XYZ file of C-alpha atoms in Angstrom:
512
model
C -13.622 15.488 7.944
C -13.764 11.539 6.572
C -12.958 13.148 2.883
C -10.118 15.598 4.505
C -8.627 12.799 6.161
C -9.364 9.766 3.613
C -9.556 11.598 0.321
C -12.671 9.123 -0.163
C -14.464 11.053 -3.131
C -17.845 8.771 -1.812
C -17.891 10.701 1.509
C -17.185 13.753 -0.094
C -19.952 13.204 -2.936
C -22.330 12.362 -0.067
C -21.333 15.347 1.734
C -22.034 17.374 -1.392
C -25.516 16.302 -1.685
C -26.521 16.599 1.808
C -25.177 20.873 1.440
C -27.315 20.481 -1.644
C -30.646 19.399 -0.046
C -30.078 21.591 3.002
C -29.988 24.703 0.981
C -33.246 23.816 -1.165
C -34.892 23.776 2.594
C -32.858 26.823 3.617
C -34.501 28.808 0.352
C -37.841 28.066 0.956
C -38.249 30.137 4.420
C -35.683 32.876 2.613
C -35.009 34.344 5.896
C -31.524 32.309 6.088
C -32.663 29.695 8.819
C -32.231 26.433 8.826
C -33.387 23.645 11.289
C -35.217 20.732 11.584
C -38.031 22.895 13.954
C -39.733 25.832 13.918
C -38.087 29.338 14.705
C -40.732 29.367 17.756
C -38.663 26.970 19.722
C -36.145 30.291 19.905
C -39.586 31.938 21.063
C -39.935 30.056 23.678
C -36.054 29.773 24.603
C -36.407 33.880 24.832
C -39.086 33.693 26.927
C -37.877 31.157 29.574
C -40.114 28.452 28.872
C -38.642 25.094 28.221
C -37.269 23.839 25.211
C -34.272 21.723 24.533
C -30.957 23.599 23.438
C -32.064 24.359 19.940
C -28.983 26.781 19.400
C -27.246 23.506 20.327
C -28.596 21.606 17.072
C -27.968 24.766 15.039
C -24.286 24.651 16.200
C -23.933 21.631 14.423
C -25.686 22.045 11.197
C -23.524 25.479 10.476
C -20.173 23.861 12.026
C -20.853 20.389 9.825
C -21.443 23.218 6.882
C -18.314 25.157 7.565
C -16.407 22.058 7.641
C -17.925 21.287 4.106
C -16.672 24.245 2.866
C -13.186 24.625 4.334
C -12.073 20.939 4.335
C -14.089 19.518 1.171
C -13.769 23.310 -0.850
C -17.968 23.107 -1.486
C -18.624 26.953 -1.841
C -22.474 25.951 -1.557
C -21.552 25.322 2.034
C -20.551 28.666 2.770
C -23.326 30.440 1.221
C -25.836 28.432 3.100
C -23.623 28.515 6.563
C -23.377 32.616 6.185
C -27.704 32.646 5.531
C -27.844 30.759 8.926
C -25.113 32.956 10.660
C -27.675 35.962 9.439
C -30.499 34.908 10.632
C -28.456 34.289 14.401
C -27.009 37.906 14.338
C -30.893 39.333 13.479
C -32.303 37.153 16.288
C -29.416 38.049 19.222
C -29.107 41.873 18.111
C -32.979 42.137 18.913
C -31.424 41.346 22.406
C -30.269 43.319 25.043
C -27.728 41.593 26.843
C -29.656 40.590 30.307
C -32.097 38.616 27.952
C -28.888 36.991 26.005
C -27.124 36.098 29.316
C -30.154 34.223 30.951
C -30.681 32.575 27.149
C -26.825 31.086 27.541
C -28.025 29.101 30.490
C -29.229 26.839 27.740
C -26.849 24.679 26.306
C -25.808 25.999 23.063
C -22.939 23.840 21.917
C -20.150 26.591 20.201
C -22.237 28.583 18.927
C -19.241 31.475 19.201
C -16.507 28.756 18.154
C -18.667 28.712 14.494
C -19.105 32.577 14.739
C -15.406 33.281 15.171
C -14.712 30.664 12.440
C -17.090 31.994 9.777
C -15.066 35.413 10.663
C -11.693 34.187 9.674
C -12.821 31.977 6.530
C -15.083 35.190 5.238
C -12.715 38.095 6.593
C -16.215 39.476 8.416
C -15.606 41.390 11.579
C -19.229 41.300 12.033
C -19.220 37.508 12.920
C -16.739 38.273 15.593
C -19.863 40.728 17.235
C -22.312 37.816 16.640
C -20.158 35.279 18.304
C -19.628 37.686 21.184
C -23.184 37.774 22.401
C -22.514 34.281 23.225
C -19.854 34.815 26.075
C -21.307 33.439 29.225
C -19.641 35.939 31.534
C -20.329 33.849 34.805
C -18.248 31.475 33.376
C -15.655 33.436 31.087
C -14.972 36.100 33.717
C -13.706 33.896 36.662
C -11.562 31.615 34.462
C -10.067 34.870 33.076
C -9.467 35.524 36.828
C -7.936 32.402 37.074
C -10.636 30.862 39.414
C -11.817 27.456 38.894
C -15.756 27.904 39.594
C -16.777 24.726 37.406
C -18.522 23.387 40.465
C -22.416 22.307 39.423
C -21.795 22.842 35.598
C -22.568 21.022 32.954
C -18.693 19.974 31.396
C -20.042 19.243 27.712
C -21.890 22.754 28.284
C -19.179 24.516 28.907
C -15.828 23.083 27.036
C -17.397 24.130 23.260
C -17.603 27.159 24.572
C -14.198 27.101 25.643
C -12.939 26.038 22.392
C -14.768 29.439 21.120
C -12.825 31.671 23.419
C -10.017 29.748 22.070
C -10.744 30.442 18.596
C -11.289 34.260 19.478
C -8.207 34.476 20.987
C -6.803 33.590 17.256
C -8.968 35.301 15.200
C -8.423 38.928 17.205
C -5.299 38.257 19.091
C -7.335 39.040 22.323
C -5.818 37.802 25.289
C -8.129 37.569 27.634
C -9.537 34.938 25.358
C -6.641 33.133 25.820
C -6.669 33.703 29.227
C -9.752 31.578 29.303
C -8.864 28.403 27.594
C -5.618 28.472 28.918
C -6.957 28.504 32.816
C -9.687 25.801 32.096
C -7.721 23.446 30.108
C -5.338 24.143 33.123
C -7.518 23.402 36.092
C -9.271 20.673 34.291
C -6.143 18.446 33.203
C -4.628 18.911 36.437
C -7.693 19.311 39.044
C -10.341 17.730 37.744
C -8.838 14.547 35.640
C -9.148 10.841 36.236
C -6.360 8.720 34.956
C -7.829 7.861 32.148
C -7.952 10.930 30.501
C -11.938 11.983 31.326
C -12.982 14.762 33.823
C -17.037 15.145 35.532
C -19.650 12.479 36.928
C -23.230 12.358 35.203
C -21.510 14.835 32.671
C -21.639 17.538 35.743
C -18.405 18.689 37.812
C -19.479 17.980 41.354
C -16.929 18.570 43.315
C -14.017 21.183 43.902
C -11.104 20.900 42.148
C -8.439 18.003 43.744
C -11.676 16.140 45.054
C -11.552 13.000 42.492
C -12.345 10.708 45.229
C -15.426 12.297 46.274
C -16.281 12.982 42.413
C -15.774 8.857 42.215
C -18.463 7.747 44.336
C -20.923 10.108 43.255
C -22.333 8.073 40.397
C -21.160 5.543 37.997
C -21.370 7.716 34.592
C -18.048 9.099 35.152
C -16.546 9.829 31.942
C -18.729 10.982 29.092
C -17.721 10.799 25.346
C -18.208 13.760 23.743
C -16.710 15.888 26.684
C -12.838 13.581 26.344
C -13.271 14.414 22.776
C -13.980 18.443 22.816
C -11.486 18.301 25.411
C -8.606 16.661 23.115
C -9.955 19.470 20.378
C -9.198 22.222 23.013
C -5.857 20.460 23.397
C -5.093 20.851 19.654
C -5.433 24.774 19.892
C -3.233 25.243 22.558
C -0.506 23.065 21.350
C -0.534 25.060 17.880
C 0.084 28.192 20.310
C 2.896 26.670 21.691
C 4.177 23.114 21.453
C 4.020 21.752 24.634
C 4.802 17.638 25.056
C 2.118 18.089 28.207
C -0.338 18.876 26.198
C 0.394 15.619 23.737
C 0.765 13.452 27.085
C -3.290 14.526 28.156
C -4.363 13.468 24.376
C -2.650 10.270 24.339
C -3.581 9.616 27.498
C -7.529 10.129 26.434
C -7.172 8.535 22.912
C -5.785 5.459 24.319
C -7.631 4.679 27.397
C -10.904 6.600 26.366
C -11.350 6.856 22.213
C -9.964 3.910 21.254
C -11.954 1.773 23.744
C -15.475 3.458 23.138
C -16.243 2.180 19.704
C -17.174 -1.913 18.258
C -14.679 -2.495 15.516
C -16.883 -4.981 13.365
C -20.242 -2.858 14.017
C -19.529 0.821 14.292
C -21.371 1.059 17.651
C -20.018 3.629 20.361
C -20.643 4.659 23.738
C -21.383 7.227 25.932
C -20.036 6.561 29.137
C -16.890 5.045 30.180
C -17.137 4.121 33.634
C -14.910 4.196 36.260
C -17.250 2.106 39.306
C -16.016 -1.010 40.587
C -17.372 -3.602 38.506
C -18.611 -1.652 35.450
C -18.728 -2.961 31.987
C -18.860 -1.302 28.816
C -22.691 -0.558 26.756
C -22.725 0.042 22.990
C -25.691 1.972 21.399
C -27.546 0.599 18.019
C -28.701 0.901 15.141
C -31.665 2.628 15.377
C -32.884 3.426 18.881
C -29.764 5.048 20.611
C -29.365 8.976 19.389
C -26.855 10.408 21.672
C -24.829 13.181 21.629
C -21.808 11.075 21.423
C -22.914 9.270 18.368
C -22.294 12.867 16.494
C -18.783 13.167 18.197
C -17.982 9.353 17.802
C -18.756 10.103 13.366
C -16.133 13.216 14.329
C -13.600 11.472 16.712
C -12.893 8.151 14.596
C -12.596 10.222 11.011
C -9.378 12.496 12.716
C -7.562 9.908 14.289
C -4.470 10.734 12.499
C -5.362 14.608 13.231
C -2.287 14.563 15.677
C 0.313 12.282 15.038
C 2.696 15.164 13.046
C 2.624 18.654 13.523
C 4.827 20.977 11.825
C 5.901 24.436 12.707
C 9.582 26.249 13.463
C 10.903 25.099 10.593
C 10.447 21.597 11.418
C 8.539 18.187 11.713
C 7.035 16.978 15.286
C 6.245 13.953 16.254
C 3.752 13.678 18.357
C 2.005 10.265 18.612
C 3.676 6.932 18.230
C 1.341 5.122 15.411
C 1.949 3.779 12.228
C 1.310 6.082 9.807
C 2.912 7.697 6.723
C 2.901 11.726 6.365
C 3.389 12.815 3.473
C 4.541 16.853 3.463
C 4.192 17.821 0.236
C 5.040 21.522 0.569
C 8.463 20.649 1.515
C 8.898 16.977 -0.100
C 9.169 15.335 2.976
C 7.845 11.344 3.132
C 8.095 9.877 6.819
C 7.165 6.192 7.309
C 6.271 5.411 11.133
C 6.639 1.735 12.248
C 5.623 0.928 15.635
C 3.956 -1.924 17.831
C 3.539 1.039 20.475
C 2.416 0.451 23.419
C 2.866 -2.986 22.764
C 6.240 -2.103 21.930
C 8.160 0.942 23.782
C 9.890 2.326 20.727
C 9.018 3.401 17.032
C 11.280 3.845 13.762
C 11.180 6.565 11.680
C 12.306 6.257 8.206
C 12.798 8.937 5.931
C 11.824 7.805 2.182
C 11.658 11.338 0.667
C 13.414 14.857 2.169
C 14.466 18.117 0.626
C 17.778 19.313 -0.451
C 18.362 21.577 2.651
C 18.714 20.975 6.638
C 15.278 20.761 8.683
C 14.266 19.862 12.163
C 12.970 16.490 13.472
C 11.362 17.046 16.751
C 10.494 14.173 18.931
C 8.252 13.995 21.788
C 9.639 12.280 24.840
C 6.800 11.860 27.015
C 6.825 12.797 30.511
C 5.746 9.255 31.418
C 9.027 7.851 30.330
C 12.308 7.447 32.395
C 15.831 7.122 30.131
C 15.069 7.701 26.711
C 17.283 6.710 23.961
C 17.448 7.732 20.422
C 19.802 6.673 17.671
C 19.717 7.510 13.988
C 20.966 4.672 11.481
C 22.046 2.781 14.373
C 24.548 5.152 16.099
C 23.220 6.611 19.137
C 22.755 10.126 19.594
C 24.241 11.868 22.418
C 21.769 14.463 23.023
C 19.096 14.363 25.534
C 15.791 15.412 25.925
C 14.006 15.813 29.398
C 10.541 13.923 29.509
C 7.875 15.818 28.917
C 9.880 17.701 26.190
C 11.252 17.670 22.771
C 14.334 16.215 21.500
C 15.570 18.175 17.961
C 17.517 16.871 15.373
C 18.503 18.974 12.868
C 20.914 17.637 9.973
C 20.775 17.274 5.805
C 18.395 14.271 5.745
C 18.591 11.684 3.055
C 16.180 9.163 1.997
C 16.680 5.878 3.727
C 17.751 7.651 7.110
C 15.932 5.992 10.404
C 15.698 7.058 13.704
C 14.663 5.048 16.384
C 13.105 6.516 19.785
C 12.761 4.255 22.951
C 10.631 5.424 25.488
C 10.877 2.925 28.098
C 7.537 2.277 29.462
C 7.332 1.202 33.598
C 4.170 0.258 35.984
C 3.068 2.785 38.704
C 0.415 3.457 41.011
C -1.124 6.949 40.291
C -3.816 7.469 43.712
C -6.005 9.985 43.833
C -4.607 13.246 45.461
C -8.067 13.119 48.113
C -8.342 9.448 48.670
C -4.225 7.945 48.885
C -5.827 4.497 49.261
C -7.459 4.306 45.832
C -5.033 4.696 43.042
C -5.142 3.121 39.218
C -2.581 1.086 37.825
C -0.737 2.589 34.766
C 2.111 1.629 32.248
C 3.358 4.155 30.606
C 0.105 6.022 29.610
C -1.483 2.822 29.409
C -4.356 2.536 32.204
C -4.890 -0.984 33.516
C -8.179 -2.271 35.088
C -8.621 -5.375 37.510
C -10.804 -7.789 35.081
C -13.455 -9.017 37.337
C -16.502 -11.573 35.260
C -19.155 -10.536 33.653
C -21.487 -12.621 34.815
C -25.547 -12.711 34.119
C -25.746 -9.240 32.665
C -29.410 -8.805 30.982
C -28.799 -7.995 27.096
C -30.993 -4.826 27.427
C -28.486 -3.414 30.053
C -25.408 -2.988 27.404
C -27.298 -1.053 25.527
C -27.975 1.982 28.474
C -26.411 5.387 28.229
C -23.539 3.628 30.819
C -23.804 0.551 32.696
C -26.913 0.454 35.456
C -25.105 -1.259 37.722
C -28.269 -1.030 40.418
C -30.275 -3.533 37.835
C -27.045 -6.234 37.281
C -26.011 -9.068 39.701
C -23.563 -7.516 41.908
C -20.350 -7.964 40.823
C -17.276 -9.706 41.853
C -15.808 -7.813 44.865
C -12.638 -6.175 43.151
C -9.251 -7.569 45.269
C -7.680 -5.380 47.955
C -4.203 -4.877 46.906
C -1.387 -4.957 48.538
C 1.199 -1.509 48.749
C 3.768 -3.600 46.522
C 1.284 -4.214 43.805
C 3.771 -2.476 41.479
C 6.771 -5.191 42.061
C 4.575 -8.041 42.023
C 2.629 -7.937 39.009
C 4.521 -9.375 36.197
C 3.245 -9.719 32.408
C 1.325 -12.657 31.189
C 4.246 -12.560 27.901
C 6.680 -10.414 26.743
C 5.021 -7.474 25.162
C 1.948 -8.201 26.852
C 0.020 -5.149 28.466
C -1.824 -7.741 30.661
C -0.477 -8.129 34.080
C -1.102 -10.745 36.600
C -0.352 -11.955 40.082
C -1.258 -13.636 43.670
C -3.003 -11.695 45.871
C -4.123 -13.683 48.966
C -5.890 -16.989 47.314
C -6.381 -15.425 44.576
C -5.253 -14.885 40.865
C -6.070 -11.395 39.958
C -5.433 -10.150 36.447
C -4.928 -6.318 35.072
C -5.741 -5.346 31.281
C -5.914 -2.346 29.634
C -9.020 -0.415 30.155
C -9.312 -0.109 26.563
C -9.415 -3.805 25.568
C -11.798 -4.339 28.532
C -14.764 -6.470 27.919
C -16.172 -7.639 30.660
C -16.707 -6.288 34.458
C -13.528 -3.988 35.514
C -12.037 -1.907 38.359
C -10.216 1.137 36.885
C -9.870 2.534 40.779
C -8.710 -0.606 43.568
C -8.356 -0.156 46.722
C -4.325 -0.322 48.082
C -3.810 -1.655 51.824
């Protein structure tokens, strides 16, 4: 992904030798598997006994060797990635399909998602019958029913496998596929979604659907890393089905209040918890003693983060995120240079340096966050409109030095939980604010935790009671500032993006 997104031929070169060393261990057992323990662990997996999600770890060797193969062209890849997927489709087949079902109550990452894959990239309709023995009908079949039954599982779990249905849907053109991921990204993004982008509490959904407030207060490990992350991936799919500025609004939403925040700049470190408590802080893992899941996701996440800035599709170019970038579309000699402070700054420039000789479509996203967009193009304003939460199209003969600029005024609002009115988060724009409270006495071996153990810190800072014009009273510390501050009683309390937060914070206050 780092070499498909970089063109560094060092990543690449390391990601060559690493397919080379894993298929001198694959050859030795000549059976096609491939893991770093013994086939027995699938023994006792079969049998019910207990053993950690080993089709979970598989997932990610063959999915980190498909990858090798389809974004890095290393043909090794495939040859060791298809050995693995034959060993899978001997060991499920010898399964009837009561055995299989009580086996996919073990996690098993997307086991299907890399089935369905390896089914496309080889043109193998017998991957598509592997991949099917992992549909975990007590999940699939509800969703496809359009019944949100999430309650009690396991969201990591469950949203690779949703991404799988997702990927059968456009490998076979089944529908009911599509029913799935279509219902669960539904109910999830608009049920079961905190303001910052996140969903679940201790990685579990707890709650029914619309119960945020009561999901809240159930523990303080509220938003989990590699779950925003799969969940921005199954965003990806259903925008390339159809373009939909909703689905861009969720993933900016996540990538700036969740992503973005969840890694150390100078030291590489991530995290696996964001939380959303009343006086949490932030915890990094290491260098050598801190092996989550989200350190594998983090290695994914921060290697794609251009992944969805520019789609194209329709004839045409969308824009989708507001970063500086360049994209460079070869196929049609199209160069676009972005230039934006955003969210600093409410509006980017687009400047054409490069275009072909004949008429194509700029889309751009107006997001539904915005009120009174304008757009002009070398200077003029354009008449045309675009509702938010759509796409405005401009079609024309482009010529090289062309710019269009997009404003997307950005304004502060309380968004309160749809179960508990009196406990909302501040947002601008998509931009989530927390109260900063101090950070006090925190022992060093605390930032280091899985999420912030706030039952071993100093209590916090009681976060402020606000009052129900919080909105018109909190002014910027500058212009262009995204921190906010104001009087509230005797006090001076202060708002900051959630992202840039690093010491205790309130994502959730309390409004009187």
């Amino acid at each position: 992904i780092a070499f498909s997104a970089t063109g560094d031929t060092e990543m690449k070169a390391r990601g060559d030798a690493m397919v080379a060393g894993l298929a001198q261990c694959q050859a030795k057992l000549g059976n096609g598997y491939l893991s770093a323990f013994p086939t027995e662990f699938f023994d006792r997996l079969a049998a019910g006994k207990y053993v950690w999600a080993p089709f979970y770890t598989y997932h990610k060797i063959m999915a980190g060797l498909l990858d090798m193969h389809e974004l890095a062209g290393n043909r090794a890849a495939l040859d060791v990635v298809t050995g693995m997927a034959r060993w899978v489709d001997a060991w499920t087949a010898a399964r009837g399909e009561p055995a299989m079902q009580q086996i996919l109550e073990v996690e098993f990452g997307g086991m299907n998602d890399v089935l369905y894959r390896l089914a496309t990239t080889t043109k193998d309709p017998r991957w598509i019958a592997a991949g099917d023995r992992f549909t975990k009908k007590r999940v699939f079949e509800p969703l496809a029913n359009r019944k949100d039954q999430l309650r009690g599982l396991h969201m990591n779990t469950h949203v690779p496998q949703v991404i799988g249905a997702a990927t059968r849907f456009e490998a076979t053109g089944d529908h009911r596929f599509r029913d799935v991921a279509g219902f669960f990204w539904e109910t999830v993004t608009e049920a079961r979604t905190y303001a910052t982008g996140g969903s679940s509490n201790k990685e579990h959904w707890l709650t029914e659907p619309n119960h945020l407030g009561l999901e809240l207060v159930q523990g303080h490990d509220n938003q989990e890393c590699c779950c925003s992350y799969n969940m921005m991936k199954l965003g990806t799919h259903l925008f390339a089905w159809k373009p939909d500025g909703a689905v861009i609004d969720y993933y900016e939403r996540n990538l700036l209040n969740h992503r973005l925040g969840m890694i150390e700049p100078e030291t590489g470190h991530t995290s696996y918890f964001l939380s959303l408590s009343p006086g949490a802080w932030k915890t990094h893992g290491t260098e050598d003693s801190t092996f989550w899941c989200c350190n594998g996701t983090a290695l994914e996440d921060f290697a794609k983060l251009g992944s969805m800035i520019y789609a194209h599709g329709d004839g045409g170019l969308y824009v989708n995120l507001f970063v500086p970038s360049v994209l460079d579309w070869r196929e049609r000699g199209i160069r676009i240079r972005q230039e934006t402070r955003f969210p600093a700054d409410s509006r980017t420039e687009l400047v054409v340096e490069a275009t072909s000789g004949t008429p194509w479509t700029l889309r751009l996203r107006v997001p539904g966050w915005t009120s009174g967009p304008t757009v002009s193009v070398n200077g003029i304003p354009e008449p045309a409109v675009a509702a938010p939460g759509s796409y405005l199209e401009l079609t024309r003969g482009w010529k090289a030095g062309d710019r269009v600029t997009l404003a997307v005024p950005m304004a502060l609002r309380a968004e309160p939980l749809s179960d508990r009115p009196d406990l909302a988060a501040l947002v601008y724009g998509p931009v989530v604010l927390a109260q900063q409270l101090p950070i006090g006495a925190i022992p060093a071996e605390l930032m280091t935790e899985h999420g912030p153990l706030l039952d071993k810190a100093p209590p916090p800072v009681a976060a402020a009671t606000l009052p129900a014009d919080i909105v018109e009273r909190l002014r910027p510390l500058a212009e262009g500032s995204l921190t906010f501050e104001t009087e509230v009683g005797n006090r001076r309390v202060r708002f900051r993006p959630v992202s840039e937060c690093s010491e205790r914070f309130a994502v959730y206050s309390v409004i009187a």
